Backbone as numpy.savetxt, mean C-alpha at the origin, in Angstrom:
# Nx Ny Nz CAx CAy CAz Cx Cy Cz
7.40 -33.65 -20.10 6.83 -32.39 -20.53 7.88 -31.66 -21.37
7.46 -31.24 -22.54 8.39 -30.55 -23.45 8.60 -29.10 -23.02
9.58 -28.49 -23.62 9.88 -27.08 -23.32 8.70 -26.20 -23.72
8.06 -26.51 -24.84 6.90 -25.74 -25.28 5.77 -25.86 -24.26
5.53 -27.06 -23.74 4.49 -27.24 -22.72 4.81 -26.45 -21.45
6.07 -26.47 -21.06 6.49 -25.71 -19.88 6.30 -24.21 -20.11
6.67 -23.76 -21.29 6.51 -22.34 -21.63 5.03 -21.96 -21.60
4.18 -22.75 -22.23 2.74 -22.45 -22.27 2.14 -22.50 -20.87
2.55 -23.46 -20.06 2.07 -23.55 -18.69 2.48 -22.30 -17.90
3.72 -21.91 -18.02 4.21 -20.70 -17.35 3.51 -19.45 -17.84
3.26 -19.40 -19.15 2.56 -18.24 -19.73 1.14 -18.15 -19.17
0.43 -19.28 -19.11 -0.93 -19.30 -18.56 -0.94 -18.85 -17.10
0.01 -19.33 -16.33 0.09 -18.93 -14.93 0.40 -17.44 -14.80
1.28 -16.96 -15.66 1.61 -15.54 -15.65 0.42 -14.66 -15.99
-0.35 -15.07 -16.98 -1.56 -14.32 -17.35 -2.57 -14.36 -16.21
-2.70 -15.50 -15.56 -3.62 -15.64 -14.44 -3.24 -14.69 -13.30
-1.98 -14.68 -12.93 -1.51 -13.80 -11.86 -1.66 -12.33 -12.27
-1.29 -12.02 -13.50 -1.39 -10.64 -13.98 -2.82 -10.15 -13.97
-3.75 -11.00 -14.36 -5.16 -10.58 -14.38 -5.65 -10.30 -12.97
-5.19 -11.07 -11.98 -5.58 -10.81 -10.59 -5.01 -9.48 -10.11
-3.78 -9.20 -10.48 -3.17 -7.92 -10.10 -3.92 -6.76 -10.74
-4.26 -6.89 -12.00 -4.98 -5.82 -12.72 -6.35 -5.60 -12.10
-7.01 -6.66 -11.68 -8.33 -6.54 -11.06 -8.27 -5.67 -9.81
-7.18 -5.78 -9.04 -7.03 -4.94 -7.86 -6.50 -3.55 -8.20
-5.55 -3.47 -9.07 -4.83 -2.22 -9.31 -5.64 -1.21 -10.10
-6.22 -1.61 -11.21 -6.88 -0.67 -12.11 -8.03 0.09 -11.45
-8.94 -0.57 -10.74 -10.04 0.19 -10.12 -9.55 1.25 -9.13
-8.51 0.94 -8.37 -8.00 1.92 -7.42 -7.33 3.09 -8.13
-6.66 2.81 -9.23 -6.08 3.89 -10.03 -7.18 4.83 -10.50
-8.24 4.27 -11.05 -9.35 5.08 -11.55 -10.02 5.83 -10.41
-10.24 5.15 -9.28 -10.88 5.79 -8.13 -10.07 6.98 -7.62
-8.78 6.80 -7.44 -7.94 7.88 -6.93 -7.88 9.02 -7.93
-7.77 8.70 -9.20 -7.75 9.73 -10.24 -9.07 10.51 -10.23
-10.17 9.81 -10.07 -11.48 10.46 -10.00 -11.59 11.35 -8.77
-11.19 10.83 -7.61 -11.25 11.62 -6.37 -10.39 12.87 -6.47
-9.26 12.74 -7.15 -8.39 13.90 -7.35 -9.06 14.92 -8.28
-9.68 14.44 -9.34 -10.30 15.33 -10.33 -11.48 16.11 -9.74
-12.26 15.50 -8.86 -13.41 16.20 -8.28 -13.06 16.98 -7.02
-11.80 16.92 -6.59 -11.35 17.70 -5.44 -11.58 17.03 -4.10
-12.13 15.83 -4.09 -12.39 15.15 -2.83 -11.11 14.69 -2.14
-10.13 14.35 -2.92 -8.86 13.88 -2.37 -8.20 14.97 -1.52
-8.31 16.22 -1.96 -7.76 17.34 -1.19 -8.47 17.48 0.15
-9.78 17.25 0.15 -10.55 17.39 1.39 -10.21 16.32 2.41
-10.06 15.07 1.97 -9.76 14.02 2.94 -8.28 13.99 3.30
-7.43 14.47 2.41 -6.00 14.47 2.71 -5.69 15.44 3.85
-6.51 16.45 4.01 -6.35 17.43 5.08 -6.37 16.75 6.46
-7.20 15.71 6.61 -7.33 15.02 7.89 -6.05 14.26 8.25
-5.45 13.61 7.26 -4.30 12.76 7.51 -2.97 13.47 7.36
-2.99 14.70 6.91 -1.75 15.40 6.61 -0.79 15.53 7.79
-1.25 15.74 9.02 -0.27 15.84 10.12 0.61 14.58 10.24
0.03 13.41 10.06 0.81 12.17 10.17 1.64 11.94 8.92
1.02 12.11 7.76 1.76 11.85 6.52 2.89 12.85 6.33
2.72 14.08 6.79 3.78 15.07 6.65 5.02 14.66 7.44
4.80 14.05 8.62 5.94 13.57 9.42 6.72 12.49 8.68
6.02 11.75 7.82 6.69 10.70 7.04 7.21 11.24 5.71
7.07 12.53 5.48 7.55 13.13 4.24 6.63 12.85 3.06
5.35 12.57 3.36 4.39 12.23 2.31 3.32 13.30 2.22
2.71 13.46 1.04 1.58 14.38 0.94 0.36 13.76 1.64
-0.60 14.59 1.99 -1.80 14.11 2.68 -2.56 13.05 1.91
-2.59 13.20 0.58 -3.35 12.23 -0.22 -2.72 10.84 -0.22
-1.49 10.72 0.25 -0.86 9.40 0.35 -1.56 8.53 1.38
-2.42 9.13 2.20 -3.21 8.35 3.16 -4.07 7.33 2.44
-4.56 7.67 1.24 -5.36 6.71 0.46 -4.51 5.48 0.13
-3.28 5.72 -0.25 -2.38 4.61 -0.57 -2.16 3.75 0.67
-1.87 4.40 1.79 -1.58 3.66 3.01 -2.80 2.88 3.51
-3.95 3.51 3.51 -5.15 2.83 4.00 -5.52 1.66 3.11
-5.42 1.83 1.80 -5.75 0.71 0.91 -4.76 -0.44 1.09
-3.50 -0.12 1.30 -2.50 -1.16 1.57 -2.70 -1.80 2.93
-3.02 -0.99 3.94 -3.26 -1.52 5.27 -4.44 -2.50 5.28
-5.53 -2.10 4.65 -6.76 -2.88 4.76 -6.88 -4.01 3.75
-6.43 -3.78 2.52 -6.64 -4.80 1.50 -5.33 -5.53 1.26
-4.51 -5.04 0.36 -3.16 -5.58 0.16 -2.36 -4.58 -0.66
-1.23 -5.00 -1.14 -0.33 -4.05 -1.80 -0.80 -3.62 -3.19
-1.59 -4.45 -3.86 -1.98 -4.12 -5.23 -2.87 -2.87 -5.34
-3.90 -2.72 -4.50 -4.64 -1.45 -4.56 -3.76 -0.26 -4.21
-2.81 -0.46 -3.31 -1.90 0.63 -2.95 -1.06 1.03 -4.16
-0.60 0.04 -4.93 0.16 0.35 -6.15 -0.69 1.12 -7.15
-1.94 0.70 -7.30 -2.83 1.41 -8.21 -3.07 2.84 -7.76
-3.22 3.03 -6.45 -3.40 4.37 -5.91 -2.16 5.23 -6.11
-0.99 4.63 -5.88 0.27 5.37 -6.05 0.47 5.80 -7.49
0.07 4.95 -8.43 0.28 5.26 -9.84 -0.49 6.51 -10.26
-1.58 6.80 -9.57 -2.39 7.96 -9.92 -1.87 9.26 -9.29
-0.80 9.17 -8.52 -0.25 10.34 -7.83 1.14 10.68 -8.35
1.52 11.92 -8.13 2.87 12.35 -8.48 3.73 12.26 -7.22
4.42 11.15 -7.08 5.24 10.92 -5.90 6.71 10.83 -6.30
7.56 11.30 -5.41 9.01 11.23 -5.65 9.51 9.84 -5.31
10.76 9.58 -5.67 11.38 8.29 -5.33 11.44 8.11 -3.81
11.73 9.17 -3.10 11.76 9.12 -1.64 10.40 8.72 -1.09
9.34 9.35 -1.58 7.99 9.07 -1.09 7.57 7.63 -1.41
7.90 7.18 -2.60 7.56 5.80 -2.99 8.32 4.82 -2.10
9.57 5.12 -1.80 10.37 4.26 -0.93 9.77 4.20 0.47
9.39 5.34 1.01 8.80 5.38 2.35 7.48 4.60 2.38
6.65 4.80 1.38 5.39 4.05 1.31 5.67 2.55 1.24
6.65 2.17 0.43 7.00 0.76 0.30 7.44 0.15 1.62
8.24 0.88 2.37 8.71 0.39 3.67 7.56 0.29 4.66
6.74 1.34 4.70 5.59 1.35 5.62 4.65 0.19 5.32
4.33 0.01 4.04 3.40 -1.07 3.67 4.06 -2.44 3.75
5.37 -2.48 3.69 6.05 -3.76 3.91 5.87 -4.25 5.34
5.75 -3.32 6.26 5.55 -3.66 7.66 4.08 -3.92 7.97
3.22 -3.09 7.44 1.78 -3.18 7.77 0.95 -3.21 6.50
0.67 -4.39 6.00 -0.18 -4.56 4.83 -1.16 -5.70 5.08
-2.29 -5.66 4.40 -3.27 -6.75 4.48 -3.57 -7.07 5.95
-3.80 -6.04 6.74 -3.90 -6.20 8.19 -5.08 -7.07 8.64
-6.19 -6.96 7.95 -7.37 -7.70 8.38 -7.14 -9.21 8.22
-6.77 -9.63 7.02 -6.58 -11.06 6.75 -5.44 -11.61 7.59
-4.30 -10.94 7.57 -3.16 -11.43 8.33 -3.41 -11.37 9.84
-4.17 -10.37 10.27 -4.52 -10.28 11.69 -5.38 -11.44 12.14
-6.35 -11.81 11.30 -7.21 -12.95 11.63 -6.38 -14.24 11.69
-5.48 -14.40 10.73 -4.62 -15.59 10.73 -3.77 -15.63 12.00
-3.17 -14.50 12.35 -2.33 -14.45 13.56 -3.17 -14.67 14.82
-4.41 -14.19 14.81 -5.24 -14.35 16.00 -5.55 -15.82 16.27
-5.50 -16.65 15.23 -5.71 -18.09 15.41 -4.59 -18.72 16.24
-3.44 -18.04 16.30 -2.33 -18.55 17.10 -2.38 -18.04 18.54
-3.43 -17.28 18.85 -3.60 -16.80 20.23 -3.27 -15.34 20.44
-2.76 -14.66 19.43 -2.44 -13.24 19.55 -3.72 -12.43 19.40
-3.87 -11.41 20.20 -5.05 -10.54 20.11 -5.00 -9.73 18.82
-6.12 -9.70 18.10 -6.20 -9.02 16.81 -5.85 -7.53 16.93
-6.45 -6.84 17.89 -6.21 -5.41 18.02 -4.76 -5.10 18.39
-4.12 -5.99 19.14 -2.71 -5.78 19.50 -1.83 -5.93 18.27
-2.09 -6.96 17.49 -1.30 -7.20 16.27 -1.42 -6.04 15.30
-2.66 -5.61 15.03 -2.88 -4.53 14.07 -2.29 -3.23 14.59
-2.54 -2.92 15.85 -2.01 -1.67 16.44 -0.48 -1.64 16.39
0.13 -2.74 16.78 1.59 -2.81 16.79 2.15 -2.59 15.39
1.59 -3.27 14.39 2.12 -3.16 13.03 1.92 -1.75 12.46
0.76 -1.15 12.71 0.51 0.21 12.18 1.42 1.22 12.87
1.52 1.15 14.19 2.39 2.08 14.92 3.84 1.91 14.50
4.30 0.67 14.42 5.68 0.42 13.99 5.92 0.94 12.57
4.95 0.73 11.68 5.08 1.20 10.30 5.18 2.72 10.24
4.33 3.40 11.00 4.34 4.87 10.99 5.65 5.40 11.59
6.08 4.83 12.71 7.35 5.26 13.32 8.51 5.03 12.34
8.50 3.88 11.68 9.56 3.59 10.71 9.52 4.59 9.56
8.31 4.91 9.07 8.18 5.91 8.00 8.74 7.25 8.41
8.46 7.65 9.64 8.99 8.92 10.16 10.52 8.87 10.25
11.05 7.77 10.77 12.51 7.63 10.90 13.20 7.62 9.53
12.62 6.91 8.58 13.22 6.88 7.23 13.22 8.29 6.63
12.14 9.03 6.85 12.08 10.41 6.34 13.16 11.26 6.99
13.32 11.14 8.30 14.34 11.93 9.01 15.74 11.56 8.53
16.01 10.28 8.41 17.34 9.84 7.95 17.58 10.28 6.51
16.57 10.16 5.67 16.71 10.57 4.26 17.04 12.06 4.18
16.43 12.86 5.04 16.69 14.30 5.03 18.09 14.64 5.52
18.67 13.77 6.33 20.04 14.01 6.83 21.10 13.66 5.79
20.75 12.77 4.89 21.73 12.30 3.90 21.88 13.30 2.78
């Protein structure tokens, strides 16, 4: 295989992966932007604000967390892009979603090994939230 063939093969694979990422990211960006524009995001963020505030996040960051928890990281990235978040907030979201992302699919896979689905999901979400709170507290001390 020549260098040109390798380059073209890599380029095709890159376009394929990029298109999959865009398919997840773009609709969530538009959805969050729309929800923000019509004022709905403010209404639902009120519900989650007590928890997100402990993590140093605005209430509307719940959309980012829920999309990352339930689907995967790409919708969460699209949701984050539509918000004005600081470096600290983006870091906290990244850590939280690094612990608890794609919970449904990964939970089903783990349940095949004998682990209870609700235990796995609960543990990962609770650990992620506690970690988010701790990172916020430590960041504020520095």
